[in-house]
XYZ file of C-alpha atoms in Angstrom:
324
model
C -22.170 27.286 25.811
C -19.870 25.782 27.972
C -21.785 22.717 27.780
C -21.575 22.420 24.216
C -17.818 22.925 24.329
C -17.232 19.825 26.568
C -19.977 17.641 25.022
C -18.449 18.163 21.692
C -15.414 17.934 22.557
C -16.422 14.300 24.174
C -17.608 13.630 21.258
C -14.277 13.878 19.608
C -12.171 11.959 21.583
C -15.013 9.277 21.160
C -13.783 9.177 17.931
C -10.342 9.354 18.209
C -10.489 6.061 21.069
C -12.018 3.918 18.274
C -9.782 5.534 15.707
C -6.967 4.636 17.503
C -8.647 0.895 18.373
C -8.568 -0.352 14.670
C -5.050 0.907 14.439
C -2.147 -1.386 13.998
C -0.156 0.895 16.620
C -2.761 0.184 18.828
C -2.405 -3.694 18.161
C 1.747 -3.161 18.683
C 1.011 -2.517 22.331
C -1.787 -4.075 22.849
C 0.585 -6.854 22.015
C 3.411 -5.993 23.957
C 1.387 -6.446 26.789
C 0.151 -9.637 26.589
C 3.938 -10.423 26.291
C 5.168 -7.821 29.537
C 1.528 -10.146 31.388
C 3.414 -13.207 30.098
C 6.331 -12.221 31.732
C 5.931 -10.254 34.712
C 2.374 -10.954 35.987
C 1.062 -14.660 34.620
C 2.197 -15.438 38.431
C -0.777 -13.462 39.637
C -3.111 -14.484 36.779
C -2.220 -18.239 37.968
C -3.018 -17.183 41.911
C -6.183 -14.250 41.213
C -7.689 -15.055 37.680
C -7.916 -13.357 34.770
C -10.662 -10.605 36.493
C -8.532 -10.633 39.684
C -4.717 -10.041 38.568
C -6.531 -6.899 36.364
C -7.848 -5.623 39.755
C -4.826 -5.592 41.292
C -3.047 -4.112 38.377
C -5.598 -1.344 37.821
C -5.851 -0.713 41.730
C -3.537 2.203 42.053
C -5.108 3.566 39.334
C -8.266 3.387 40.553
C -7.328 5.279 44.231
C -6.040 8.220 42.348
C -8.375 11.321 41.359
C -10.236 11.701 38.599
C -8.691 14.333 36.847
C -5.514 12.133 37.165
C -7.770 9.172 35.798
C -8.545 10.957 33.248
C -5.017 12.166 31.769
C -3.865 8.661 32.357
C -6.123 7.673 29.474
C -4.871 11.099 27.271
C -1.589 10.000 28.034
C -2.088 6.131 26.654
C -4.026 7.427 23.351
C -0.943 10.169 22.652
C 1.104 7.055 22.929
C -0.777 5.773 20.429
C -1.668 8.338 17.662
C 2.455 8.998 18.255
C 2.713 5.655 17.619
C 0.226 5.779 14.275
C 2.195 9.022 13.012
C 5.953 6.922 12.971
C 4.234 4.489 11.615
C 2.900 7.240 8.589
C 6.461 8.340 8.578
C 8.349 5.281 7.479
C 5.421 3.232 5.305
C 7.175 5.738 2.431
C 10.672 4.154 3.204
C 9.825 1.216 4.045
C 7.575 0.257 0.505
C 10.380 1.025 -0.986
C 12.145 -1.484 0.765
C 9.703 -4.276 0.452
C 9.732 -3.378 -3.614
C 12.830 -4.012 -3.927
C 14.890 -0.625 -3.743
C 18.156 -1.874 -1.670
C 21.315 0.263 -0.909
C 24.137 -0.026 -3.755
C 26.089 -2.656 -1.166
C 23.498 -5.322 -1.305
C 23.348 -4.940 -5.188
C 24.477 -9.091 -5.043
C 21.936 -9.989 -3.006
C 19.541 -7.629 -5.268
C 20.874 -8.733 -8.234
C 21.054 -12.631 -6.915
C 16.642 -12.251 -6.218
C 15.556 -10.194 -8.929
C 17.294 -13.201 -11.165
C 15.156 -15.934 -8.904
C 12.251 -14.274 -9.528
C 12.417 -13.135 -13.053
C 13.369 -17.404 -13.808
C 10.496 -18.008 -12.389
C 8.503 -15.859 -14.145
C 10.219 -17.538 -17.483
C 9.720 -20.722 -16.917
C 5.538 -19.550 -16.108
C 5.412 -17.951 -19.445
C 6.898 -20.999 -21.013
C 3.718 -22.813 -19.347
C 1.547 -20.272 -19.777
C 2.631 -20.102 -24.208
C 2.207 -24.529 -23.874
C -1.534 -24.266 -22.209
C -2.338 -21.144 -24.598
C -1.117 -23.902 -27.314
C -3.720 -26.730 -26.128
C -6.967 -26.008 -28.370
C -10.335 -24.832 -25.618
C -12.857 -28.266 -26.295
C -9.432 -30.183 -25.464
C -8.006 -28.098 -22.246
C -9.242 -30.661 -18.998
C -10.021 -28.435 -16.614
C -6.747 -28.963 -14.376
C -5.777 -26.832 -17.720
C -7.549 -24.366 -17.421
C -7.637 -24.108 -13.750
C -3.886 -23.637 -14.575
C -3.861 -21.362 -17.350
C -5.885 -18.779 -15.272
C -3.691 -19.173 -12.698
C -0.627 -17.834 -15.231
C -2.269 -15.207 -17.238
C -3.349 -13.951 -13.619
C 0.430 -14.596 -12.570
C 1.875 -12.882 -15.858
C 0.165 -9.409 -15.995
C 2.404 -9.366 -12.044
C 5.803 -9.211 -13.424
C 7.146 -6.461 -15.920
C 7.616 -8.528 -19.462
C 11.240 -8.119 -20.046
C 14.065 -9.457 -17.379
C 15.726 -5.583 -17.203
C 12.732 -4.258 -15.651
C 12.476 -6.802 -13.010
C 12.633 -6.219 -9.440
C 13.640 -8.554 -6.941
C 10.703 -8.933 -4.580
C 7.024 -9.794 -5.576
C 5.460 -6.793 -4.432
C 8.165 -4.259 -6.324
C 7.172 -6.669 -9.523
C 3.558 -6.379 -8.916
C 3.801 -2.390 -8.862
C 6.219 -2.149 -11.510
C 4.363 -3.947 -14.059
C 1.095 -1.545 -13.413
C 3.996 1.307 -13.828
C 5.426 -0.041 -17.013
C 1.904 -0.691 -18.379
C 0.824 2.715 -19.563
C 3.886 3.114 -21.593
C 3.568 0.531 -23.626
C -0.034 0.598 -24.258
C -0.121 4.347 -24.872
C 3.642 5.774 -24.867
C 2.680 7.419 -21.523
C 5.918 6.941 -18.686
C 3.750 6.558 -15.750
C 5.630 8.541 -13.190
C 6.256 11.416 -16.152
C 2.337 11.468 -16.602
C 0.801 10.144 -12.989
C 1.003 13.568 -11.522
C -0.088 15.688 -14.008
C -3.225 13.165 -14.150
C -3.668 13.102 -10.673
C -4.914 16.671 -11.066
C -7.455 16.116 -13.653
C -9.689 13.483 -12.290
C -12.960 12.933 -11.298
C -13.555 13.353 -8.014
C -15.036 9.758 -7.883
C -12.278 8.257 -9.596
C -9.841 10.802 -6.987
C -11.287 8.901 -3.797
C -11.179 5.173 -5.470
C -7.309 6.028 -6.000
C -6.851 7.378 -2.218
C -8.457 4.839 -0.874
C -6.126 1.477 -2.429
C -2.824 3.979 -1.898
C -4.599 3.897 2.447
C -4.933 0.102 1.394
C -1.689 -0.313 0.440
C 0.230 1.966 3.030
C -2.548 0.293 6.274
C -1.206 -2.671 5.162
C 2.438 -1.944 5.204
C 2.693 -0.159 8.591
C 0.230 -3.598 9.719
C 4.129 -5.202 8.610
C 5.987 -3.081 9.919
C 4.483 -3.922 13.850
C 4.345 -7.028 13.148
C 8.291 -6.928 12.925
C 8.890 -4.535 15.673
C 6.898 -6.559 17.930
C 10.222 -8.980 17.933
C 11.695 -7.104 19.824
C 8.948 -8.301 22.978
C 10.728 -11.348 23.201
C 12.399 -10.020 26.272
C 8.872 -10.481 27.802
C 7.714 -13.662 26.311
C 10.380 -15.727 24.058
C 7.277 -16.218 21.368
C 7.354 -12.734 20.234
C 9.298 -13.560 17.610
C 7.056 -16.170 15.920
C 4.192 -14.356 16.408
C 6.376 -11.246 15.113
C 7.431 -12.998 11.889
C 4.296 -14.816 11.034
C 1.667 -12.393 11.065
C 4.617 -10.420 8.952
C 4.894 -12.903 6.397
C 0.679 -13.291 6.339
C 0.135 -9.801 5.895
C 3.028 -9.544 3.012
C 1.984 -12.306 1.381
C -2.371 -12.021 1.564
C -3.264 -8.098 2.364
C -0.308 -6.057 0.936
C 0.381 -7.805 -2.459
C -3.551 -7.608 -2.400
C -3.675 -4.438 -1.656
C -0.680 -3.513 -4.343
C -2.871 -5.453 -7.130
C -5.964 -3.147 -6.401
C -3.624 0.233 -6.242
C -2.010 -0.926 -9.858
C -4.756 -1.605 -11.717
C -6.465 1.329 -10.711
C -3.795 3.491 -11.788
C -3.853 1.297 -15.001
C -7.841 2.276 -15.021
C -7.253 5.697 -14.737
C -5.000 5.572 -17.517
C -7.735 3.313 -19.271
C -10.687 5.667 -19.108
C -9.279 8.928 -18.297
C -5.497 10.369 -20.529
C -7.923 11.978 -22.695
C -8.058 14.247 -19.372
C -4.635 14.980 -19.848
C -4.681 16.270 -23.905
C -6.930 17.982 -23.159
C -5.532 20.344 -20.233
C -2.393 20.480 -22.503
C -3.760 21.183 -25.708
C -2.738 18.454 -27.593
C -3.991 16.949 -30.517
C -6.217 13.687 -29.864
C -4.450 10.954 -32.072
C -7.005 9.561 -34.539
C -6.227 5.704 -33.834
C -4.076 3.485 -31.169
C -0.467 3.321 -33.518
C -0.679 7.378 -33.757
C -1.560 7.863 -30.099
C 1.573 5.705 -28.426
C 3.861 7.744 -30.808
C 1.929 11.169 -29.625
C 1.656 9.762 -25.583
C 5.729 9.298 -25.853
C 6.219 12.681 -27.410
C 3.596 13.878 -24.131
C 6.121 12.037 -21.525
C 9.048 14.258 -23.156
C 7.676 17.156 -23.237
C 6.351 16.808 -20.459
C 9.865 15.415 -18.688
C 11.664 17.837 -20.523
C 9.768 20.579 -22.617
C 10.228 20.867 -26.602
C 11.671 24.389 -28.695
C 9.359 22.259 -32.050
C 6.612 23.718 -34.039
C 4.921 20.119 -34.009
C 2.776 19.395 -32.760
C 0.131 22.465 -33.590
C -1.539 23.042 -30.434
C -5.386 22.911 -29.810
C -7.725 25.569 -28.324
C -9.278 24.188 -25.710
C -13.261 23.149 -25.094
C -15.350 25.614 -24.064
C -16.430 26.172 -21.414
C -20.438 26.069 -20.732
C -22.169 28.038 -18.839
C -25.668 27.523 -17.722
C -27.817 29.961 -16.976
C -30.547 30.186 -14.210
C -33.923 29.823 -14.861
């Protein structure tokens, strides 16, 4: 039994190491080691080569007893794990900052950035309308490509200037947040936590995976920015860190935000009927009635109601399948 215990412990330990090796925290500390190597150990590499320098650095560790070596490895894993937990803790507030929810003292900067992005969005909307006015059969290939690009970017910006955020990431998520309200009258901030509890398992897994992907991109961005502190050992650390942060933001993070926002919209598109059924709210007969009903549901979930309408419907009957 004890042998089985150690086998199980070794398997879990290997699993933890495998997870840590592909985490942003491991990349951060590995990069920090390279920066330290550049600042302190490069002379040994030049004299002895990589293999000889590695043997010299690990000589003391190889002379330690097996238990001490094991504790050293466990200590490294604990360091990476704790760093990962810290990143998870910082992911949410960092995402809020990247969206553009900045302190009150930065109002002037926030408004300047918001107006700049808003003006760009207005120019793109004007160009989009001009391209749509061109007949399809006379539209050139370049104009068709530009039209497709502008249509995609138009969906990533809230329609009203007052709803726009000072960052591209904030606009992508805000646009997805506002779309269920403009389509169905359902306020996403109010209705999403309730709808989440009703979603089928597959839909929940897809949304959860997209959210994890978004948070992982935020953690990678955090590690890239934090990597600049290794300038004390390597002059190139800020250059590499800021470059990786820029690439992460404009490629991985924005793409993850678009995927996450699209999945939330899709959940409202497909599963909003579950919210009506769970609240015993009568289903609207047409899109116009649905928009008004959605607004009433949002208000009802926000502050309740003392009205006599609408009349609640009976919940659908539960069908029990008897064993044959």
